[in-house]
């Protein structure tokens, strides 16, 4: 305990001692993972595919991942480093409403995946779609709508990438590398991690995070299982842990005059809780990186099998969330280099305080590697959106597959560089707030994508108007949420429904407005006989599987055309 006390006092003074053993373990694992990332460029590559000269090869891993690889890839993609940092941090700070909702939302998520993503896989493989905006453009014959979906995906993904780097920064801070007088030296380890991430992503594309995801998930499972068994036994069991959490949450927050939080959501927070869970579930697979993981699989049944077994991660997430309460009982002090409490440090600090240094190094390495996988996939997905739906659709309609791949590789570097500069130069709270806003934005693509998987009834201009209304309302409403402590705008994602006192997730209110506008204006435009776009898909496209001859041909021979995404030949 004296070691913990000295660490707390040193942190409070603005400097942390470097834990040499834990740091050495993190470095060793990071180097091994980096080597694996670079070696992935030769993974399942035929001689004619070397160089990854198409988006199918570079951006979707050859569209050939099976059930096991997909399980690790989607797990690594959806359960990010920031999940491991933010969920228990929210539980530690304010309790279940802001933290534990993540568990039911992942439970709700997988039936959505089972029903929707198989259809998206089929039509995308029939037509060579690489991005959700490709599908929207082909389904509705509207470059304006596909561009709106693409821009929304890119903008919503950028802060998500930045938060992965925040996860790495939290690990480095706890290890003692986040303090010091020289600002450049403070950020140098993060810059090195970025350079390595950028290099192997540029080289190996989606194959790199797919290979690394296996290591990341194994490390995470080992760390959480050990923590959930060992730590409660050291602090009097779960009854004592929940009692300590209840005491903290029942205390009065001097900034608001209200309780700090709640261990179990009460009646007053019920609507916020369930709308956060539902809205987040609806939004998660609208993110381009989630769809990239889906489209990289070799069959629609691979997606369905994974939708059945991926809830195992939800169990892990539940245990991880409860570690936030364990940290309350343990008296963990997540003190940042500025001497202030930073809840984002609570889980790394908990491991460092209560496990041998070597095992703490394994756990912290799992969090750091857990940032590399989704950051790589997100940057690939964002760059694919830019390449296919802005660069090609608007500026270079005759771009070759090689030109597309080259552009996407370059943009992926710029995306990661932007995220790095954001983390280094701006307040961490800004990244968190923008990520919350990103969730509001990305849900506004749901009507165009999901409705399009089942019906062509909606008018393209009505969907575009609905999207605009949802984006504008969601942004304005989020701006109006003021943090009671910092008094900053974009201080949360819960706000009252207009003209009521019922507070729910802003994204859900914006989505309902979006849907209403889309329905009403579709009726108006159809009554006025305003011309709609041309649908390039057919009913049979939505049930095609890997043995479908048109799917097999498209993967070998299709090239983009000026008229739109690639179509099957023959």
Coordinates of C-alpha atoms in Angstrom, one line a residue:
X1 CA 0.0 0.0 0.0
X2 CA 2.9 2.4 0.6
X3 CA 3.8 2.0 -3.1
X4 CA 0.3 3.0 -4.1
X5 CA 0.4 6.0 -1.7
X6 CA 3.7 7.2 -3.1
X7 CA 2.3 6.8 -6.7
X8 CA -0.7 8.9 -5.7
X9 CA 1.4 11.6 -4.2
X10 CA 3.8 11.7 -7.1
X11 CA 0.9 11.9 -9.6
X12 CA -0.7 14.6 -7.6
X13 CA 2.5 16.5 -7.8
X14 CA 2.3 16.3 -11.6
X15 CA 4.9 13.5 -12.2
X16 CA 4.6 9.8 -12.1
X17 CA 7.4 7.2 -11.5
X18 CA 7.9 5.0 -14.5
X19 CA 7.0 1.4 -13.9
X20 CA 9.9 -0.3 -15.7
X21 CA 8.6 -3.9 -15.6
X22 CA 5.1 -3.0 -16.8
X23 CA 6.5 -0.7 -19.4
X24 CA 8.9 -3.4 -20.7
X25 CA 6.0 -5.9 -21.1
X26 CA 3.9 -3.3 -23.0
X27 CA 6.8 -2.5 -25.3
X28 CA 7.5 -6.2 -26.0
X29 CA 3.9 -7.0 -26.8
X30 CA 3.6 -3.8 -28.9
X31 CA 6.6 -4.8 -31.0
X32 CA 5.3 -8.4 -31.5
X33 CA 1.9 -7.0 -32.6
X34 CA 3.6 -4.5 -35.0
X35 CA 5.6 -7.3 -36.6
X36 CA 2.4 -9.3 -37.0
X37 CA 0.8 -6.3 -38.6
X38 CA 3.5 -6.0 -41.2
X39 CA 3.6 -9.8 -41.9
X40 CA -0.2 -9.7 -42.6
X41 CA 0.6 -8.2 -46.0
X42 CA 1.4 -11.8 -47.1
X43 CA -1.6 -13.4 -45.4
X44 CA -3.8 -15.3 -47.9
X45 CA -2.4 -13.4 -50.9
X46 CA -2.1 -15.0 -54.4
X47 CA 0.9 -13.8 -56.6
X48 CA -1.4 -11.7 -58.8
X49 CA -2.9 -9.9 -55.7
X50 CA 0.4 -8.8 -54.2
X51 CA 0.5 -5.1 -53.6
X52 CA -3.2 -5.0 -52.7
X53 CA -4.0 -3.0 -55.8
X54 CA -7.8 -2.7 -55.3
X55 CA -10.2 -1.8 -52.5
X56 CA -11.5 -5.3 -52.4
X57 CA -8.0 -6.5 -51.5
X58 CA -6.7 -3.6 -49.4
X59 CA -9.9 -2.3 -47.8
X60 CA -11.9 -5.5 -47.4
X61 CA -9.2 -8.1 -46.9
X62 CA -10.1 -9.9 -50.1
X63 CA -13.7 -10.4 -48.9
X64 CA -12.8 -13.8 -47.7
X65 CA -12.7 -13.9 -43.9
X66 CA -14.3 -16.9 -42.4
X67 CA -16.2 -17.4 -39.1
X68 CA -13.3 -17.4 -36.7
X69 CA -11.4 -14.5 -38.2
X70 CA -14.6 -12.5 -38.4
X71 CA -15.4 -13.2 -34.8
X72 CA -12.1 -11.7 -33.7
X73 CA -12.3 -8.9 -36.2
X74 CA -15.8 -7.7 -35.3
X75 CA -15.0 -8.1 -31.6
X76 CA -11.9 -6.1 -32.1
X77 CA -13.7 -3.6 -34.2
X78 CA -16.8 -3.0 -31.9
X79 CA -15.2 -3.4 -28.5
X80 CA -12.5 -0.8 -28.7
X81 CA -9.9 0.4 -26.3
X82 CA -12.1 3.3 -25.5
X83 CA -14.8 0.8 -24.5
X84 CA -12.4 -0.7 -22.0
X85 CA -11.5 2.8 -20.7
X86 CA -14.8 4.7 -20.9
X87 CA -17.4 2.2 -19.7
X88 CA -15.8 1.4 -16.3
X89 CA -14.8 5.1 -16.1
X90 CA -18.5 6.1 -16.4
X91 CA -19.5 3.5 -13.8
X92 CA -16.8 4.9 -11.5
X93 CA -17.9 8.5 -12.0
X94 CA -21.7 8.4 -12.2
X95 CA -22.9 4.8 -12.2
X96 CA -25.1 2.7 -14.3
X97 CA -27.1 5.2 -16.4
X98 CA -24.0 6.5 -18.2
X99 CA -22.0 3.3 -18.1
X100 CA -24.0 0.0 -17.8
X101 CA -26.4 0.9 -20.7
X102 CA -23.6 -0.4 -23.0
X103 CA -24.4 -4.0 -21.9
X104 CA -28.1 -4.1 -22.9
X105 CA -27.3 -2.2 -26.1
X106 CA -24.9 -4.8 -27.2
X107 CA -27.5 -7.5 -26.4
X108 CA -30.1 -5.6 -28.6
X109 CA -27.4 -5.1 -31.3
X110 CA -27.0 -8.7 -32.5
X111 CA -30.6 -9.4 -33.6
X112 CA -30.2 -6.2 -35.7
X113 CA -27.0 -7.6 -37.2
X114 CA -28.6 -11.0 -37.9
X115 CA -31.5 -9.4 -39.7
X116 CA -29.9 -6.6 -41.6
X117 CA -26.3 -7.2 -42.3
X118 CA -26.7 -10.5 -44.3
X119 CA -28.9 -8.6 -46.8
X120 CA -26.3 -5.8 -47.1
X121 CA -23.6 -8.4 -47.6
X122 CA -25.5 -10.0 -50.4
X123 CA -26.3 -6.9 -52.4
X124 CA -22.9 -5.5 -51.8
X125 CA -21.2 -8.6 -53.1
X126 CA -23.5 -8.7 -56.2
X127 CA -22.7 -5.1 -57.1
X128 CA -19.1 -4.7 -55.8
X129 CA -20.2 -2.1 -53.1
X130 CA -17.4 -1.3 -50.7
X131 CA -19.1 1.3 -48.5
X132 CA -22.7 1.9 -47.2
X133 CA -22.8 5.0 -49.3
X134 CA -22.1 2.8 -52.4
X135 CA -25.2 0.9 -51.5
X136 CA -27.3 4.0 -51.0
X137 CA -26.1 5.5 -54.3
X138 CA -27.0 2.3 -56.2
X139 CA -30.3 1.8 -54.4
X140 CA -31.7 5.3 -54.8
X141 CA -29.7 6.6 -57.8
X142 CA -28.7 9.7 -55.9
X143 CA -25.2 11.0 -55.6
X144 CA -26.4 13.7 -53.3
X145 CA -27.8 11.2 -50.8
X146 CA -24.7 8.9 -51.1
X147 CA -22.4 11.9 -50.6
X148 CA -24.4 12.9 -47.5
X149 CA -24.1 9.3 -46.1
X150 CA -20.3 9.3 -46.9
X151 CA -19.6 12.7 -45.3
X152 CA -21.6 11.7 -42.2
X153 CA -19.7 8.5 -41.9
X154 CA -16.3 10.2 -42.2
X155 CA -17.1 13.0 -39.8
X156 CA -18.6 10.6 -37.2
X157 CA -15.6 8.3 -37.4
X158 CA -12.9 10.9 -37.0
X159 CA -13.5 11.5 -33.2
X160 CA -13.9 7.8 -32.8
X161 CA -10.4 7.2 -34.1
X162 CA -9.1 10.0 -31.8
X163 CA -10.6 8.3 -28.8
X164 CA -8.6 5.1 -29.6
X165 CA -5.5 7.3 -29.3
X166 CA -6.9 8.6 -26.0
X167 CA -7.0 5.0 -24.8
X168 CA -3.3 4.6 -25.7
X169 CA -2.5 7.9 -24.0
X170 CA -4.3 6.8 -20.8
X171 CA -2.1 3.7 -20.7
X172 CA 1.1 5.7 -21.3
X173 CA 0.1 8.2 -18.6
X174 CA -0.4 5.5 -16.0
X175 CA 2.9 4.0 -16.9
X176 CA 4.6 7.3 -16.2
X177 CA 5.2 8.5 -19.8
X178 CA 2.5 11.2 -19.8
X179 CA 4.2 13.7 -17.6
X180 CA 7.3 15.9 -17.9
X181 CA 8.2 19.4 -18.7
X182 CA 8.9 18.8 -22.4
X183 CA 5.6 18.6 -24.3
X184 CA 7.2 16.8 -27.3
X185 CA 8.6 14.1 -25.0
X186 CA 5.2 13.7 -23.4
X187 CA 3.6 12.9 -26.7
X188 CA 6.6 11.1 -28.4
X189 CA 5.4 7.5 -27.3
X190 CA 2.0 8.3 -28.8
X191 CA 3.5 9.6 -32.0
X192 CA 5.7 6.4 -32.3
X193 CA 2.6 4.2 -31.8
X194 CA 0.8 6.3 -34.5
X195 CA 3.6 5.9 -37.0
X196 CA 3.8 2.2 -36.5
X197 CA 0.0 1.9 -36.8
X198 CA -0.1 4.1 -40.0
X199 CA 2.8 2.1 -41.6
X200 CA 1.3 -1.4 -41.2
X201 CA -2.2 -0.2 -42.1
X202 CA -0.9 1.4 -45.3
X203 CA 1.0 -1.8 -46.1
X204 CA -1.4 -4.6 -45.2
X205 CA -4.8 -2.9 -45.2
X206 CA -7.6 -4.7 -43.4
X207 CA -5.5 -7.9 -43.0
X208 CA -3.3 -6.2 -40.4
X209 CA -6.1 -5.4 -37.8
X210 CA -7.7 -8.8 -38.6
X211 CA -4.5 -10.6 -37.6
X212 CA -3.8 -8.3 -34.6
X213 CA -7.4 -8.7 -33.3
X214 CA -6.7 -12.3 -32.4
X215 CA -3.9 -11.3 -30.1
X216 CA -5.9 -8.3 -28.7
X217 CA -9.0 -10.4 -27.8
X218 CA -7.0 -13.1 -26.1
X219 CA -5.1 -10.6 -24.0
X220 CA -8.3 -8.8 -23.0
X221 CA -10.1 -12.0 -22.0
X222 CA -7.1 -13.1 -19.9
X223 CA -6.9 -9.7 -18.2
X224 CA -10.7 -9.4 -17.4
X225 CA -11.1 -13.0 -16.3
X226 CA -8.2 -12.6 -13.9
X227 CA -9.5 -9.3 -12.6
X228 CA -13.1 -10.4 -12.1
X229 CA -11.9 -13.5 -10.1
X230 CA -9.0 -11.9 -8.1
X231 CA -10.1 -8.4 -7.2
X232 CA -13.5 -9.1 -5.5
X233 CA -11.8 -11.6 -3.3
X234 CA -9.4 -8.9 -2.1
X235 CA -12.1 -6.3 -1.3
X236 CA -14.7 -8.3 0.7
X237 CA -16.7 -9.7 -2.2
X238 CA -19.4 -8.2 -4.4
X239 CA -21.7 -7.1 -1.6
X240 CA -19.0 -4.9 -0.2
X241 CA -18.2 -3.5 -3.6
X242 CA -21.8 -2.6 -4.4
X243 CA -22.2 -1.1 -0.9
X244 CA -19.1 1.2 -1.6
X245 CA -20.5 2.2 -5.0
X246 CA -23.9 3.0 -3.4
X247 CA -22.3 5.2 -0.8
X248 CA -20.4 7.2 -3.5
X249 CA -23.4 7.5 -5.9
X250 CA -25.8 8.6 -3.1
X251 CA -23.5 11.5 -2.1
X252 CA -24.4 15.0 -3.3
X253 CA -22.6 16.5 -6.2
X254 CA -21.8 20.1 -5.2
X255 CA -22.0 21.3 -8.8
X256 CA -25.6 20.1 -9.3
X257 CA -27.0 19.6 -5.8
X258 CA -28.1 16.2 -7.0
X259 CA -26.8 12.7 -6.2
X260 CA -23.5 11.8 -7.9
X261 CA -25.2 9.0 -9.8
X262 CA -27.0 5.7 -9.3
X263 CA -25.9 2.1 -8.9
X264 CA -29.2 0.9 -10.5
X265 CA -31.1 3.2 -12.9
X266 CA -34.1 4.7 -11.1
X267 CA -37.5 5.7 -12.5
X268 CA -36.3 9.2 -13.3
X269 CA -33.6 8.0 -15.5
X270 CA -35.5 5.1 -17.1
X271 CA -36.2 6.8 -20.4
X272 CA -32.6 8.0 -20.8
X273 CA -31.3 4.5 -20.1
X274 CA -33.4 2.6 -22.6
X275 CA -33.1 5.2 -25.3
X276 CA -29.4 5.2 -24.9
X277 CA -29.3 1.4 -25.2
X278 CA -31.7 1.3 -28.2
X279 CA -30.2 4.3 -30.1
X280 CA -26.7 3.1 -29.6
X281 CA -27.6 -0.4 -30.9
X282 CA -29.2 1.1 -34.0
X283 CA -26.2 3.4 -34.6
X284 CA -23.3 1.0 -34.1
X285 CA -23.6 -0.9 -37.4
X286 CA -24.3 2.3 -39.3
X287 CA -20.7 3.2 -38.6
X288 CA -18.5 2.6 -41.7
X289 CA -16.0 0.5 -39.8
X290 CA -18.7 -1.9 -38.6
X291 CA -19.9 -2.3 -42.2
X292 CA -16.4 -2.8 -43.4
X293 CA -16.0 -5.7 -41.0
X294 CA -19.2 -7.2 -42.3
X295 CA -18.4 -6.8 -46.0
X296 CA -15.0 -8.5 -45.5
X297 CA -16.6 -11.8 -44.7
X298 CA -16.9 -14.6 -47.3
X299 CA -20.6 -15.4 -46.9
X300 CA -23.8 -14.1 -45.4
X301 CA -24.0 -17.2 -43.1
X302 CA -20.6 -16.1 -41.6
X303 CA -22.4 -12.9 -40.5
X304 CA -25.3 -14.8 -39.0
X305 CA -23.1 -17.3 -37.1
X306 CA -21.2 -14.4 -35.7
X307 CA -24.4 -12.6 -34.7
X308 CA -25.2 -15.7 -32.6
X309 CA -21.8 -16.0 -30.8
X310 CA -20.7 -12.4 -30.5
X311 CA -22.9 -11.8 -27.4
X312 CA -20.1 -13.6 -25.5
X313 CA -18.4 -10.2 -25.7
X314 CA -21.4 -8.7 -24.0
X315 CA -20.7 -10.9 -21.0
X316 CA -17.1 -9.7 -21.0
X317 CA -18.3 -6.1 -21.2
X318 CA -20.6 -6.5 -18.2
X319 CA -17.7 -7.8 -16.1
X320 CA -15.5 -4.9 -17.4
X321 CA -18.1 -2.3 -16.5
X322 CA -18.3 -3.7 -12.9
X323 CA -14.6 -3.1 -12.5
X324 CA -15.6 0.6 -12.2
X325 CA -17.4 -0.2 -9.0
X326 CA -14.4 -2.4 -7.9
X327 CA -12.2 0.7 -8.3
X328 CA -14.5 2.6 -6.0
X329 CA -14.1 0.0 -3.3
X330 CA -10.4 -0.3 -3.9
X331 CA -9.9 3.5 -3.4
X332 CA -8.3 3.8 -6.8
X333 CA -7.1 7.4 -7.4
X334 CA -6.9 8.1 -11.2
X335 CA -4.8 11.2 -11.0
X336 CA -3.6 12.8 -14.3
X337 CA -0.4 14.7 -14.9
X338 CA -2.2 17.9 -14.1
X339 CA -2.9 16.7 -10.5
X340 CA -6.6 16.3 -11.2
X341 CA -8.8 13.3 -11.1
X342 CA -9.2 11.8 -14.6
X343 CA -11.7 8.9 -14.6
X344 CA -10.3 7.7 -17.9
X345 CA -7.2 6.4 -16.0
X346 CA -9.2 4.4 -13.5
X347 CA -8.9 0.9 -15.1
X348 CA -5.2 1.2 -16.0
X349 CA -4.5 2.5 -12.5
X350 CA -6.5 -0.3 -10.9
X351 CA -4.5 -3.0 -12.6
X352 CA -1.2 -1.2 -11.9
X353 CA -2.1 -0.9 -8.2
X354 CA -3.4 -4.4 -7.5
X355 CA -1.6 -6.8 -9.8
X356 CA 2.1 -7.8 -10.2
X357 CA 3.9 -5.4 -12.5
X358 CA 4.3 -8.0 -15.2
X359 CA 0.6 -8.9 -15.3
X360 CA -0.4 -5.2 -15.2
X361 CA 1.8 -4.8 -18.2
X362 CA -0.1 -7.5 -20.0
X363 CA -3.4 -5.8 -19.1
X364 CA -2.2 -2.4 -20.2
X365 CA -0.8 -3.8 -23.4
X366 CA -4.3 -5.4 -24.1
X367 CA -5.8 -1.9 -23.8
X368 CA -3.2 -0.4 -26.1
X369 CA -3.5 -3.1 -28.7
X370 CA -7.2 -2.8 -28.3
X371 CA -6.8 0.7 -29.6
X372 CA -4.7 -0.3 -32.6
X373 CA -7.3 -2.7 -34.1
X374 CA -10.3 -0.4 -34.3
X375 CA -8.2 2.7 -35.2
X376 CA -6.8 0.8 -38.2
X377 CA -10.3 -0.4 -39.3
X378 CA -11.9 3.0 -38.8
X379 CA -9.2 4.8 -40.8
X380 CA -9.6 2.2 -43.6
X381 CA -13.4 2.6 -43.6
X382 CA -13.2 6.4 -43.6
X383 CA -10.7 6.4 -46.4
X384 CA -12.8 4.0 -48.5
X385 CA -15.8 6.3 -48.1
X386 CA -13.7 9.3 -49.3
X387 CA -12.3 7.4 -52.2
X388 CA -15.4 5.7 -53.5
X389 CA -18.1 8.3 -52.8
X390 CA -16.2 11.7 -53.0
X391 CA -13.0 11.2 -55.0
X392 CA -14.5 8.8 -57.6
X393 CA -18.2 9.7 -57.6
X394 CA -17.6 13.5 -57.8
X395 CA -14.1 14.0 -59.3
X396 CA -12.7 10.8 -61.0
X397 CA -15.6 8.7 -62.2
X398 CA -13.2 6.6 -64.4
X399 CA -10.7 5.9 -61.6
X400 CA -9.1 2.5 -62.0
X401 CA -9.0 0.0 -59.0
X402 CA -5.3 0.7 -58.6
X403 CA -6.0 4.5 -58.4
X404 CA -8.7 3.9 -55.9
X405 CA -6.5 1.8 -53.7
X406 CA -3.6 4.3 -53.9
X407 CA -6.0 7.2 -52.9
X408 CA -7.5 5.2 -50.1
X409 CA -4.1 4.3 -48.6
X410 CA -3.0 8.0 -48.7
X411 CA -6.3 9.2 -47.1
X412 CA -6.0 6.6 -44.4
X413 CA -2.7 8.2 -43.4
X414 CA -4.3 11.7 -43.3
X415 CA -7.2 10.5 -41.3
X416 CA -4.9 9.0 -38.6
X417 CA -2.7 12.1 -38.7
X418 CA -5.8 14.3 -38.1
X419 CA -6.8 12.1 -35.1
X420 CA -3.3 12.3 -33.7
X421 CA -3.2 16.1 -34.0
X422 CA -6.6 16.3 -32.4
X423 CA -5.5 14.3 -29.4
X424 CA -2.3 16.2 -29.0
X425 CA -3.5 19.7 -29.4
X426 CA -7.1 19.7 -28.0
X427 CA -8.7 18.9 -24.7
X428 CA -9.6 15.2 -24.2
X429 CA -13.1 16.3 -23.3
X430 CA -13.6 17.7 -26.7
X431 CA -12.8 14.3 -28.3
X432 CA -15.3 12.7 -26.0
X433 CA -18.0 15.2 -26.7
X434 CA -17.5 15.0 -30.5
X435 CA -17.7 11.2 -30.3
X436 CA -21.1 11.5 -28.5
X437 CA -22.1 13.9 -31.3
X438 CA -20.9 11.4 -33.9
X439 CA -23.4 8.8 -32.5
X440 CA -26.2 11.3 -33.0
X441 CA -25.0 12.0 -36.6
X442 CA -24.4 8.4 -37.7
X443 CA -27.9 7.3 -36.6
X444 CA -29.4 9.7 -39.2
X445 CA -28.1 7.4 -42.0
X446 CA -30.3 4.6 -40.6
X447 CA -33.4 5.3 -42.6
X448 CA -31.6 5.5 -46.0
X449 CA -29.5 2.3 -45.4
X450 CA -31.9 0.1 -43.5
X451 CA -35.1 1.0 -45.3
X452 CA -33.3 0.5 -48.5
X453 CA -32.5 -3.1 -47.6
X454 CA -36.2 -3.9 -47.6
X455 CA -38.1 -1.3 -49.7
X456 CA -37.6 1.2 -52.5
X457 CA -40.7 3.2 -51.4
X458 CA -38.9 6.2 -50.0
X459 CA -38.1 9.1 -52.3
X460 CA -34.4 10.0 -52.5
X461 CA -35.1 13.7 -51.9
X462 CA -37.3 12.9 -48.9
X463 CA -34.5 10.8 -47.3
X464 CA -32.1 13.7 -47.9
X465 CA -34.4 16.2 -46.3
X466 CA -35.0 13.8 -43.3
X467 CA -31.2 13.4 -43.0
X468 CA -30.7 17.1 -42.9
X469 CA -33.4 17.7 -40.3
X470 CA -32.0 14.9 -38.1
X471 CA -28.5 16.3 -38.4
X472 CA -29.5 19.9 -37.7
X473 CA -31.7 19.1 -34.7
X474 CA -29.3 16.7 -33.2
X475 CA -26.4 19.1 -33.4
X476 CA -28.4 22.0 -32.0
X477 CA -29.8 19.9 -29.2
X478 CA -26.4 18.5 -28.3
X479 CA -24.9 22.0 -28.3
X480 CA -27.6 23.1 -25.8
X481 CA -26.5 20.4 -23.2
X482 CA -24.2 22.3 -20.8
X483 CA -21.8 20.4 -18.6
X484 CA -22.7 21.5 -15.0
X485 CA -19.0 21.5 -13.9
X486 CA -17.1 22.9 -16.8
X487 CA -20.1 24.9 -18.3
X488 CA -19.0 23.8 -21.8
X489 CA -21.5 23.1 -24.5
X490 CA -21.9 19.6 -26.0
X491 CA -21.8 18.4 -22.4
X492 CA -23.9 15.3 -22.9
X493 CA -26.2 13.3 -25.1
X494 CA -29.5 13.4 -23.1
X495 CA -32.0 16.2 -23.6
X496 CA -35.8 16.7 -23.3
X497 CA -38.0 15.9 -26.2
X498 CA -39.2 19.2 -27.6
X499 CA -42.2 20.6 -25.7
X500 CA -42.0 18.0 -23.0
X501 CA -40.0 17.3 -19.8
X502 CA -39.1 13.8 -20.9
X503 CA -35.4 13.5 -21.3
X504 CA -34.1 10.8 -23.7
X505 CA -31.1 10.2 -26.0
X506 CA -30.8 13.1 -28.5
X507 CA -30.0 10.7 -31.4
X508 CA -33.4 8.9 -30.9
X509 CA -35.4 12.2 -31.0
X510 CA -33.4 13.3 -34.1
X511 CA -34.0 9.9 -35.7
X512 CA -37.8 10.1 -35.2
X513 CA -37.8 13.5 -36.7
X514 CA -35.8 12.2 -39.6
X515 CA -38.2 9.3 -40.2
X516 CA -41.3 11.5 -40.0
X517 CA -39.9 14.0 -42.5
X518 CA -38.8 11.1 -44.8
X519 CA -42.3 9.6 -44.8
X520 CA -44.3 12.9 -45.2
X521 CA -42.1 14.2 -48.0
X522 CA -42.1 10.9 -49.8
X523 CA -45.9 11.1 -49.9
X524 CA -45.7 14.7 -51.1
X525 CA -43.1 14.1 -53.8
X526 CA -44.9 11.0 -55.1
X527 CA -48.2 13.0 -55.2
X528 CA -46.4 15.7 -57.2
X529 CA -44.8 13.0 -59.4
X530 CA -41.3 14.4 -58.8
X531 CA -38.8 12.3 -60.6
X532 CA -37.0 9.7 -58.5
X533 CA -33.6 8.0 -59.0
X534 CA -32.9 4.7 -60.7
X535 CA -32.5 1.6 -58.6
X536 CA -29.7 -0.6 -59.9
X537 CA -30.4 -3.5 -57.6
X538 CA -32.9 -6.3 -58.0
X539 CA -35.0 -8.4 -55.5
X540 CA -32.7 -11.4 -56.0
X541 CA -29.6 -9.4 -55.0
X542 CA -30.6 -9.3 -51.3
X543 CA -30.5 -13.1 -50.9
X544 CA -27.4 -14.0 -52.9
X545 CA -24.8 -16.1 -51.1
X546 CA -21.1 -17.0 -51.8
X547 CA -22.0 -19.8 -54.2
X548 CA -24.1 -17.4 -56.4
X549 CA -22.3 -17.3 -59.8
X550 CA -22.7 -13.5 -60.0
X551 CA -21.1 -13.1 -56.6
X552 CA -18.1 -15.3 -57.6
X553 CA -17.7 -13.4 -60.9
X554 CA -17.8 -10.0 -59.3
X555 CA -15.0 -10.7 -56.9
X556 CA -12.7 -11.7 -59.7
X557 CA -13.5 -9.4 -62.6
X558 CA -15.6 -6.4 -61.7
X559 CA -14.3 -2.9 -62.1
X560 CA -15.9 0.4 -61.2
X561 CA -17.8 2.2 -64.0
X562 CA -18.8 5.7 -64.5
X563 CA -22.4 4.8 -64.0
X564 CA -21.8 3.7 -60.5
X565 CA -20.4 0.8 -58.4
X566 CA -19.1 -2.3 -60.2
X567 CA -21.7 -4.7 -61.6
X568 CA -21.3 -8.4 -62.4
X569 CA -20.3 -9.4 -65.8
X570 CA -21.7 -12.3 -67.8

